[in-house]
Every structure is written in C-alpha cells, then in structure tokens.
PDB file of C-alpha atoms in Angstrom:
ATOM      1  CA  UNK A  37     134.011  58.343 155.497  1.00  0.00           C
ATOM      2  CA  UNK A  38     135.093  62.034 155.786  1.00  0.00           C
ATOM      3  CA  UNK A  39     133.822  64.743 153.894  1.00  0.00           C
ATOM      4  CA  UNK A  40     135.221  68.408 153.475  1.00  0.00           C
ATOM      5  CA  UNK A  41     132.641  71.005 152.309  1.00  0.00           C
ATOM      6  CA  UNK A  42     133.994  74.392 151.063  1.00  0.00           C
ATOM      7  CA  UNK A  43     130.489  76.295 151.150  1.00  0.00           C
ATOM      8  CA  UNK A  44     132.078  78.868 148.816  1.00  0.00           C
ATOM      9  CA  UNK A  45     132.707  78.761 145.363  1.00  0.00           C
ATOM     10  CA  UNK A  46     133.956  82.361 145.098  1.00  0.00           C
ATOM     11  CA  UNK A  47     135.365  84.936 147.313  1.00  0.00           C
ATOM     12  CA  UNK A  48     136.878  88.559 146.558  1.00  0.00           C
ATOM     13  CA  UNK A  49     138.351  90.596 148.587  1.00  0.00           C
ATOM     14  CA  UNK A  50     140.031  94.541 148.337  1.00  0.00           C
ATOM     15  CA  UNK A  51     143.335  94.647 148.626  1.00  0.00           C
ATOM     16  CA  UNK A  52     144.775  95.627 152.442  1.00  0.00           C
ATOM     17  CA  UNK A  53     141.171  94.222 153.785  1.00  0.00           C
ATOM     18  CA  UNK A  54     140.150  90.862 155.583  1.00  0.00           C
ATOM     19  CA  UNK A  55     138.534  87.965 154.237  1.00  0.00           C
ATOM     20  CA  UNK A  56     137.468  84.732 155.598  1.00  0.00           C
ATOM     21  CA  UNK A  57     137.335  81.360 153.688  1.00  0.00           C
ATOM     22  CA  UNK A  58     135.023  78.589 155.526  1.00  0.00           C
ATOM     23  CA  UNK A  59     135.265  74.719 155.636  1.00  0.00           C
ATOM     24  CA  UNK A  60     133.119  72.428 157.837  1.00  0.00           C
ATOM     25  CA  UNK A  61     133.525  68.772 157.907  1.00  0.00           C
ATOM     26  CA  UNK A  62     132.563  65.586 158.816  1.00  0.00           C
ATOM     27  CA  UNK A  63     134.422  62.909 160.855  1.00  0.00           C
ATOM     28  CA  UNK A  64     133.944  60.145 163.785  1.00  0.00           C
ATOM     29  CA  UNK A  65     137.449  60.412 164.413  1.00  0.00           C
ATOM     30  CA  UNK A  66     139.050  62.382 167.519  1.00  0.00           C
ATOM     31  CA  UNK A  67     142.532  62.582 166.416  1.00  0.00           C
ATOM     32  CA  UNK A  68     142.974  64.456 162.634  1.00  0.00           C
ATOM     33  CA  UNK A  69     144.812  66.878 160.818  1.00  0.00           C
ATOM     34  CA  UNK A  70     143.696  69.996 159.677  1.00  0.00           C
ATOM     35  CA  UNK A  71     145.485  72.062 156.502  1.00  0.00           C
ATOM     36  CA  UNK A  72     144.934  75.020 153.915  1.00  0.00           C
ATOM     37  CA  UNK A  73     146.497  74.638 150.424  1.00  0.00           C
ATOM     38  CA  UNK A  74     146.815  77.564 147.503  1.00  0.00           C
ATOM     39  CA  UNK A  75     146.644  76.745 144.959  1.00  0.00           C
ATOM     40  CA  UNK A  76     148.092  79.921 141.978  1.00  0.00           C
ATOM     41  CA  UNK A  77     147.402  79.427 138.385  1.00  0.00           C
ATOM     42  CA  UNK A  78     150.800  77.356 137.966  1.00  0.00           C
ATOM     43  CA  UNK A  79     148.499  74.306 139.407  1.00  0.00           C
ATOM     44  CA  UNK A  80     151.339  74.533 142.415  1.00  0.00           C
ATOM     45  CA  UNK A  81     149.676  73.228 145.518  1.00  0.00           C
ATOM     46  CA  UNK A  82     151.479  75.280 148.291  1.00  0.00           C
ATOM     47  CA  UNK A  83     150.129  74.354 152.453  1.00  0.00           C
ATOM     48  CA  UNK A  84     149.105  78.064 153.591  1.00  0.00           C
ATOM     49  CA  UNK A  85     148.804  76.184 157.553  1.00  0.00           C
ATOM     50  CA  UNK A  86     148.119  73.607 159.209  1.00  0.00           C
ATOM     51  CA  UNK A  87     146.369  72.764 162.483  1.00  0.00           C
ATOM     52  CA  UNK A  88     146.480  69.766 165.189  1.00  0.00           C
ATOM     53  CA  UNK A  89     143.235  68.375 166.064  1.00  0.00           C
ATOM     54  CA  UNK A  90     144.090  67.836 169.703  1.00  0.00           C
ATOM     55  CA  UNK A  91     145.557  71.528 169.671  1.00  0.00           C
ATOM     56  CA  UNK A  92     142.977  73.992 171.247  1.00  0.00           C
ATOM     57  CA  UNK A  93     144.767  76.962 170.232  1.00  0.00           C
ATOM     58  CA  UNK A  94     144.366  78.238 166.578  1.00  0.00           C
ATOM     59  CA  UNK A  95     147.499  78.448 164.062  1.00  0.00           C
ATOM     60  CA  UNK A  96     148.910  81.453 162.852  1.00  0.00           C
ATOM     61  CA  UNK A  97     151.119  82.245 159.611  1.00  0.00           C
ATOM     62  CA  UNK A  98     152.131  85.886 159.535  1.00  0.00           C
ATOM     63  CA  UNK A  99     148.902  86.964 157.657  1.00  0.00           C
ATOM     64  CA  UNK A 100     146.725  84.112 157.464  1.00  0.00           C
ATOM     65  CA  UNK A 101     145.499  82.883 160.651  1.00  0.00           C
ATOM     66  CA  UNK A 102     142.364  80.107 161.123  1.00  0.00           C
ATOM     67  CA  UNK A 103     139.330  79.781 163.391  1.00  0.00           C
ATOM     68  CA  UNK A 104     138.874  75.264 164.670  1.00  0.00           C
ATOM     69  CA  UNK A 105     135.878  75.095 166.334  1.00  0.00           C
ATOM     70  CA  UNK A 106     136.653  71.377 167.273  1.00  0.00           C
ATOM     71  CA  UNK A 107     132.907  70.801 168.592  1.00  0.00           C
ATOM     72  CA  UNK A 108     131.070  72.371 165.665  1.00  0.00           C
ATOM     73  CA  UNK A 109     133.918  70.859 162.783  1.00  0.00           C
ATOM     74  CA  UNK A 110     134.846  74.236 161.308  1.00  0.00           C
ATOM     75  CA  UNK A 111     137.792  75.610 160.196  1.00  0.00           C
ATOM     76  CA  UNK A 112     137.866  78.826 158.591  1.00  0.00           C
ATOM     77  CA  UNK A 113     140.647  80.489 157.308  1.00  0.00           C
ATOM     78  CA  UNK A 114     141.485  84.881 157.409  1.00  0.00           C
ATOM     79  CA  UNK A 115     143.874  86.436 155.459  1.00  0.00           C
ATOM     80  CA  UNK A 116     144.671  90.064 156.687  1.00  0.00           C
ATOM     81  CA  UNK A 117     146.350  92.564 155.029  1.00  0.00           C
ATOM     82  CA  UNK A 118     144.984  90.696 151.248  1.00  0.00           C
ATOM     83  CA  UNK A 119     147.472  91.152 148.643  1.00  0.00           C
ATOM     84  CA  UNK A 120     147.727  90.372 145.438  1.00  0.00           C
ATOM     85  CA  UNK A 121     149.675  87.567 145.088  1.00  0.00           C
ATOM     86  CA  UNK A 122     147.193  85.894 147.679  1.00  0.00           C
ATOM     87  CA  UNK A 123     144.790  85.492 144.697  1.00  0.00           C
ATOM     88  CA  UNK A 124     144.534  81.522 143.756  1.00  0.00           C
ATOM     89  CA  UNK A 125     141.920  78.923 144.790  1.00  0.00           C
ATOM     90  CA  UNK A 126     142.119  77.602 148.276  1.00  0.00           C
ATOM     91  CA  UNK A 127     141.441  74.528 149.202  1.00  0.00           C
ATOM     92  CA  UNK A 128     140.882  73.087 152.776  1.00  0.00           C
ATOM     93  CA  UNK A 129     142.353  69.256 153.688  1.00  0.00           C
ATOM     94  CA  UNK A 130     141.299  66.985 156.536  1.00  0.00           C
ATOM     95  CA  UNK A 131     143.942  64.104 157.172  1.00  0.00           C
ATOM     96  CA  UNK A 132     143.595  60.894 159.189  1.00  0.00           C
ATOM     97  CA  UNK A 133     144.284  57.737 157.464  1.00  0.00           C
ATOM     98  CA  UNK A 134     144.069  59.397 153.892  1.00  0.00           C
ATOM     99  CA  UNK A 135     143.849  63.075 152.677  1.00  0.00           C
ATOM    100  CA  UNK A 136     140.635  64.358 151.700  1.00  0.00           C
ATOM    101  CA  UNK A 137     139.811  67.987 150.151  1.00  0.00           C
ATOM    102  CA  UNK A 138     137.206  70.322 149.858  1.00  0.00           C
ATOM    103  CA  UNK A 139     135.476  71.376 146.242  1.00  0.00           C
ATOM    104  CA  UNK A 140     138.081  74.961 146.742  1.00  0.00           C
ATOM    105  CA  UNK A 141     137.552  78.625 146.828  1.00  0.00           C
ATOM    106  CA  UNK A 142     138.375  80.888 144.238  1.00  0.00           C
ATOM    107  CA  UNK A 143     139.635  84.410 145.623  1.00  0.00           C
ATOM    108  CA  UNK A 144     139.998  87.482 144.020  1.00  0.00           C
ATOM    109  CA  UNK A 145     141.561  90.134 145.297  1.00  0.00           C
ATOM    110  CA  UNK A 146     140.992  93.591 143.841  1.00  0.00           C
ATOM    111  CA  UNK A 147     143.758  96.268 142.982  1.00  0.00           C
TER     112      UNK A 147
ATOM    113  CA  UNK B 187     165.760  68.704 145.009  1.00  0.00           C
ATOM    114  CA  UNK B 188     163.189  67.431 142.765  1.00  0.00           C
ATOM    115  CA  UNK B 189     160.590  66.580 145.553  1.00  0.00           C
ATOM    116  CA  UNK B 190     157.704  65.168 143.475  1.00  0.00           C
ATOM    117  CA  UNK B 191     158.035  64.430 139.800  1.00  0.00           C
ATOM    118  CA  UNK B 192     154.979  63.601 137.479  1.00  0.00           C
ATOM    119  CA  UNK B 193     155.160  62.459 134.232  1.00  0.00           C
ATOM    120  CA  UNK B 194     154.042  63.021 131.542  1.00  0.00           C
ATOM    121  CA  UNK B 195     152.625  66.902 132.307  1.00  0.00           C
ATOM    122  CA  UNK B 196     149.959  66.531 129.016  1.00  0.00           C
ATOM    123  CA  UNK B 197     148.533  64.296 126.966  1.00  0.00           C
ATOM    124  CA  UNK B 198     145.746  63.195 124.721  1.00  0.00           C
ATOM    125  CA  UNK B 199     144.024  59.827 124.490  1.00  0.00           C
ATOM    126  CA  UNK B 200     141.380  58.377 121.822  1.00  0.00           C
ATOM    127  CA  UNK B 201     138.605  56.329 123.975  1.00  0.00           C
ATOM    128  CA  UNK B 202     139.551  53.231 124.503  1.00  0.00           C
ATOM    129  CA  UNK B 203     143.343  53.888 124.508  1.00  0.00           C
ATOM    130  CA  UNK B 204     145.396  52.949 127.630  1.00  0.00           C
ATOM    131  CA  UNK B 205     147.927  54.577 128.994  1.00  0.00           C
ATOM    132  CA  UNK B 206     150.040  54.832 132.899  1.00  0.00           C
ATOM    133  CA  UNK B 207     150.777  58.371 134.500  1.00  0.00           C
ATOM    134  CA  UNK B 208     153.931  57.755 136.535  1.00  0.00           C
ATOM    135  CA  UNK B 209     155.025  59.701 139.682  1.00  0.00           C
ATOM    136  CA  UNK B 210     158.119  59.509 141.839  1.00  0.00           C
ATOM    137  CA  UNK B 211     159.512  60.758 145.190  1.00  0.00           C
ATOM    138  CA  UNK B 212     162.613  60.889 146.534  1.00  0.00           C
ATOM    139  CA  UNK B 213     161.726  62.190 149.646  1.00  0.00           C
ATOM    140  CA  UNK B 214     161.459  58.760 151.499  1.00  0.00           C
ATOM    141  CA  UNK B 215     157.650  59.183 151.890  1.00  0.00           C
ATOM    142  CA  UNK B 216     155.187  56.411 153.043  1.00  0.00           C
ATOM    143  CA  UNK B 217     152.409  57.961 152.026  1.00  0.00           C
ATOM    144  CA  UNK B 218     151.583  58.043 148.371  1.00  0.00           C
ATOM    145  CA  UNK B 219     148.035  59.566 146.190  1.00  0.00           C
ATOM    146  CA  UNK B 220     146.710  60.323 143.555  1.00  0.00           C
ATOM    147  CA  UNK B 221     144.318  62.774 143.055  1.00  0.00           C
ATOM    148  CA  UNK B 222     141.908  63.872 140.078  1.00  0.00           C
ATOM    149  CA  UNK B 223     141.164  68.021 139.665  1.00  0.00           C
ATOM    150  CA  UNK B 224     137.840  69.214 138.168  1.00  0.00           C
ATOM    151  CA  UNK B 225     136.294  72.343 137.678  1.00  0.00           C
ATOM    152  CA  UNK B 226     133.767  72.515 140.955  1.00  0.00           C
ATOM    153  CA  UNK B 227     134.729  69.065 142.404  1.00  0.00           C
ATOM    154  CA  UNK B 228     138.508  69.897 143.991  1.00  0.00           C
ATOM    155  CA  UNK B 229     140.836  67.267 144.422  1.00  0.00           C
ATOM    156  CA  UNK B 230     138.943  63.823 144.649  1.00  0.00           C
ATOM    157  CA  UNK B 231     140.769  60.772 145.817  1.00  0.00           C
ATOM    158  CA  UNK B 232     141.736  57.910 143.035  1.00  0.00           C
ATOM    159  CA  UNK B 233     143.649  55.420 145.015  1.00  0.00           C
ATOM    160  CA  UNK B 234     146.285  56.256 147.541  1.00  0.00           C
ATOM    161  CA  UNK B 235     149.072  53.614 149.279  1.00  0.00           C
ATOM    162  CA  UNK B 236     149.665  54.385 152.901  1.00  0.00           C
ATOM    163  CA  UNK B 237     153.126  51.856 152.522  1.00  0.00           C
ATOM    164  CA  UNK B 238     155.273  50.045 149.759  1.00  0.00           C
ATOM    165  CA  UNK B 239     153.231  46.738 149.198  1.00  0.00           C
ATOM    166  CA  UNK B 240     150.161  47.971 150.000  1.00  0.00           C
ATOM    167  CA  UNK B 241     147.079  50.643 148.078  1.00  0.00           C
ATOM    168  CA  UNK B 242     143.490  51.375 148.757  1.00  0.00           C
ATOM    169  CA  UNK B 243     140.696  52.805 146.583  1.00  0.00           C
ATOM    170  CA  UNK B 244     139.548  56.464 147.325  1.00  0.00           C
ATOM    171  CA  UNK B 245     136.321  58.362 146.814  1.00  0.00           C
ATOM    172  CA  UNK B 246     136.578  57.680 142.284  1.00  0.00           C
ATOM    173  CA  UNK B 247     138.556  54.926 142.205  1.00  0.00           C
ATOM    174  CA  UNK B 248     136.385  53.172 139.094  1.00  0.00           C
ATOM    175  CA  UNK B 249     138.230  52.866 135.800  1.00  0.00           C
ATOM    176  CA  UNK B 250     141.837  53.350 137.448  1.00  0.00           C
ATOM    177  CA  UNK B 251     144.485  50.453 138.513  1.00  0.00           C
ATOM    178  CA  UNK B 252     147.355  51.381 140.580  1.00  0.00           C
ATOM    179  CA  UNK B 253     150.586  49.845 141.541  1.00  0.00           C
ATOM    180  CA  UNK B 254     153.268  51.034 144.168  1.00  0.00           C
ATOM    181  CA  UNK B 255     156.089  49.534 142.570  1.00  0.00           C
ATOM    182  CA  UNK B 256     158.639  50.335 145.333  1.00  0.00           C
ATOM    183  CA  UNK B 257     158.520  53.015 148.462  1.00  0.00           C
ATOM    184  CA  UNK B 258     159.510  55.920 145.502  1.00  0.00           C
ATOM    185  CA  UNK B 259     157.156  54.815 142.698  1.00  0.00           C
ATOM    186  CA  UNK B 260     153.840  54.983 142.304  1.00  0.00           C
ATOM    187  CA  UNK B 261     151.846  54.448 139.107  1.00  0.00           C
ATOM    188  CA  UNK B 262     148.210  55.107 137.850  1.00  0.00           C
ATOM    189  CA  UNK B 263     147.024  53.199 135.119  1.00  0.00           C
ATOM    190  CA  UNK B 264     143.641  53.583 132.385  1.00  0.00           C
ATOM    191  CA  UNK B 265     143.025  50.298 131.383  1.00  0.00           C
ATOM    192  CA  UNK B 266     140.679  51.632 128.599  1.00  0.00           C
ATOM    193  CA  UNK B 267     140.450  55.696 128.452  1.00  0.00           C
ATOM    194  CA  UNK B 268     136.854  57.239 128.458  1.00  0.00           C
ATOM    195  CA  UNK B 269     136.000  61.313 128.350  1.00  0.00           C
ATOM    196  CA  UNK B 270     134.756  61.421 131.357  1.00  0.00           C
ATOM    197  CA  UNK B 271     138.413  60.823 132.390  1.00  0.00           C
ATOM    198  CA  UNK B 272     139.486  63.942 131.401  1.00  0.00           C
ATOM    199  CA  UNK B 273     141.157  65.951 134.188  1.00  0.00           C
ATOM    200  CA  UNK B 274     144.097  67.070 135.706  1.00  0.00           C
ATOM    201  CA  UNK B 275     145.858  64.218 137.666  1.00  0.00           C
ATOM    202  CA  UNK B 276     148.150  65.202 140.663  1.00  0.00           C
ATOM    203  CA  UNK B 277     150.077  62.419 142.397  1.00  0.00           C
ATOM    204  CA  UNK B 278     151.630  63.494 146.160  1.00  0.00           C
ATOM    205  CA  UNK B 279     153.589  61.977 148.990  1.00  0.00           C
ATOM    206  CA  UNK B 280     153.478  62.451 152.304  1.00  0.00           C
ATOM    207  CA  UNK B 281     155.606  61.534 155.709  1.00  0.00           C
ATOM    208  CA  UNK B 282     154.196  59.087 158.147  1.00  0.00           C
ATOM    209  CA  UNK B 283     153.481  62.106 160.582  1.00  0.00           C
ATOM    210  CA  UNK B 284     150.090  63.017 160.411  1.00  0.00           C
ATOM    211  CA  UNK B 285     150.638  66.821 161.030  1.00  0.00           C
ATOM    212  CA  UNK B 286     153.611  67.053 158.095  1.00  0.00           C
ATOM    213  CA  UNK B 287     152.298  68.032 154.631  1.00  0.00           C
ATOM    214  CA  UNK B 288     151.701  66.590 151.833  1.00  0.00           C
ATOM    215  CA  UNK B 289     154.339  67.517 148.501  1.00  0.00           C
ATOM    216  CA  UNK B 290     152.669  67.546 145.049  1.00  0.00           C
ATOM    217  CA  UNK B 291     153.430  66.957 141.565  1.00  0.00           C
ATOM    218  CA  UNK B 292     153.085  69.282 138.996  1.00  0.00           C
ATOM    219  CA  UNK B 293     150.270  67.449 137.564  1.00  0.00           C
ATOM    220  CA  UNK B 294     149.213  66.110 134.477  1.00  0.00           C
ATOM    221  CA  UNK B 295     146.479  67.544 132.126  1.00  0.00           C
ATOM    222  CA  UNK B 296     145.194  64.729 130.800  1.00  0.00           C
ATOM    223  CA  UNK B 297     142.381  64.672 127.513  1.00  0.00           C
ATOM    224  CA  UNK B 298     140.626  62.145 126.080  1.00  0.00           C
ATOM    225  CA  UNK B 299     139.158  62.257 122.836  1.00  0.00           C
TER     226      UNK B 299
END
C-alpha cells in the first residue's frame, strides 16, 4: 500500500519570499502520478500541479514549481513570490490505482 | 457546469441513526471516491470505484457501505452512525488518465451526536 507523509504540520511564510512544502512517499510501483492540491477555507480542493512519474524534468506553474527526486520519493513543492491568497492547507496526492493524500500543510503567509 | 455535486452539505445524526451522503458527476468520469477530512489526518480513503459495477475499500473503510449506482452516481451509506464518524466527507471523480485530476465536491460536514 502507498503512503504520503507531509512532515509538516505548519508552514509560514512573508509575503514576496520563498517557501518550500515537503512530501515523501512510499510505493513499489514505477509508473504513478504525482499532484499538489489547496485547499482555501471554502473546503475547495483546487490541483496547484501535477507531475508524471516517468517525467525527469520537474513541473512548473507560474509561481509554484516542485522538486521529484524519483530515487529518494520526494516531492516538494516552492511557491515564489508568496502572496496572500496562497494561504490555505496544501495537501500532496500520489495516484496509481487509487488516490492517496498526505496529513496537509497549513501555510501562512504574513502581510 | 456543475462538475461534482454533494449532497447534503451538513447534517446531524443521533448514534445509531443511518443515513446515505449522495454525490454525482456529470463529467463522464470512471473514477469515483470518497474521502473523510480530519483535523491532522488529511483526506483518508473510505471506498472508491475505479468503474460502474465495481468498488473497493480504502485505508477507513469500517462502518461505511457504498454503492455505484450507475457511471454518474455514487453513494456512501452509515448503516448505524457513531461519533467517531464525525467529519467532513468529500466525494470526487476522476478520468481514466492517470495524469488528469481529480474534481471534488463541496463536501459534507457531517456530526453525530
């Protein structure tokens, strides 16, 4: 069975800077799906990005970009240029057969 | 475009009581979950159905029945309603594409008393 751990509960970040949400996980399978979900205080669950297991090259969405390190089963995601409307709780999604999450991240991003 | 639609959004139980959250998609999705939300835990896996006919458990799949009535519905049921089933309950659908993503209800907060 796969697992998704979110080592973070909380993160917060100042507005303009950088910050860096991890997610490791654990699977025997080669061929997966990688994705980021916000989730704002509506309970909306929005995908921030997604990435392609077989793809070596990391995805990029305007400000939010992630680091798959295939070998080591880590994939962080950094938002750049935090904003305020970025606050919300993040969660991190493997996909093979079924979609599993992580416990989230809670991000705060100061004015 | 109503995507993923959840009903009801809230409700309250007594123990014991029964009751079936329904969700619906109309956007010709295999794929079909439902999720649990809890403070700390994320989204844990009830029961999902990868195809109309067919469902599997997920990671807290004790105390819930399911039924994919046809490819757009897909029910949750609480045979007998306890506290710890308190929660928010999302249902979502997904394509058969591995990379596409997965569309969510608005969930439904449910109590039980």
């Amino acid at each position: 069975a796969q697992t998704v751990t979110q080592s973070q509960p909380e993160m917060s970040v100042q507005e303009a800077e950088t910050v860096t949400l991890s997610c490791t996980y654990d699977t025997s399978e080669s061929d997966y799906y990688l994705f980021w979900y916000k989730q704002p205080p509506s309970r909306q669950m929005i995908l921030v990005i997604r990435q392609e297991a077989y793809k070596q090259q990391n995805a990029t969405e305007n400000r939010f970009s992630v680091n798959f390190q295939k070998a080591a089963k880590s994939f962080s995601l950094k938002i750049s240029d935090s904003q305020l409307g970025d606050a919300a709780m993040y969660f991190c999604a493997y996909m093979s057969y079924k979609l599993s999450f992580g416990a989230g991240t809670t991000v705060t991003v100061r004015a | 475009n109503a995507g993923v639609t959840q009903t009801p959004k809230f409700q309250v139980l007594k123990t014991g009581q029964s009751m079936t959250l329904q969700c619906a998609q109309d956007m010709n999705h295999n794929s079909m979950y439902w999720y649990r939300q809890d403070p700390g835990m994320g989204l844990r896996l009830i029961y999902y159905s990868a195809s109309e006919g067919t469902t599997d458990k997920g990671e807290v799949p004790n105390g819930y029945n399911v039924s994919r009535l046809n490819k757009r519905e897909f029910s949750l049921r609480l045979e007998s309603a306890a506290p710890s089933q308190t929660s928010v309950y999302f249902c979502a659908s997904k394509a058969p594409s591995g990379v596409t993503e997965a569309f969510f209800g608005q969930g439904t907060r449910l109590t039980v008393v």
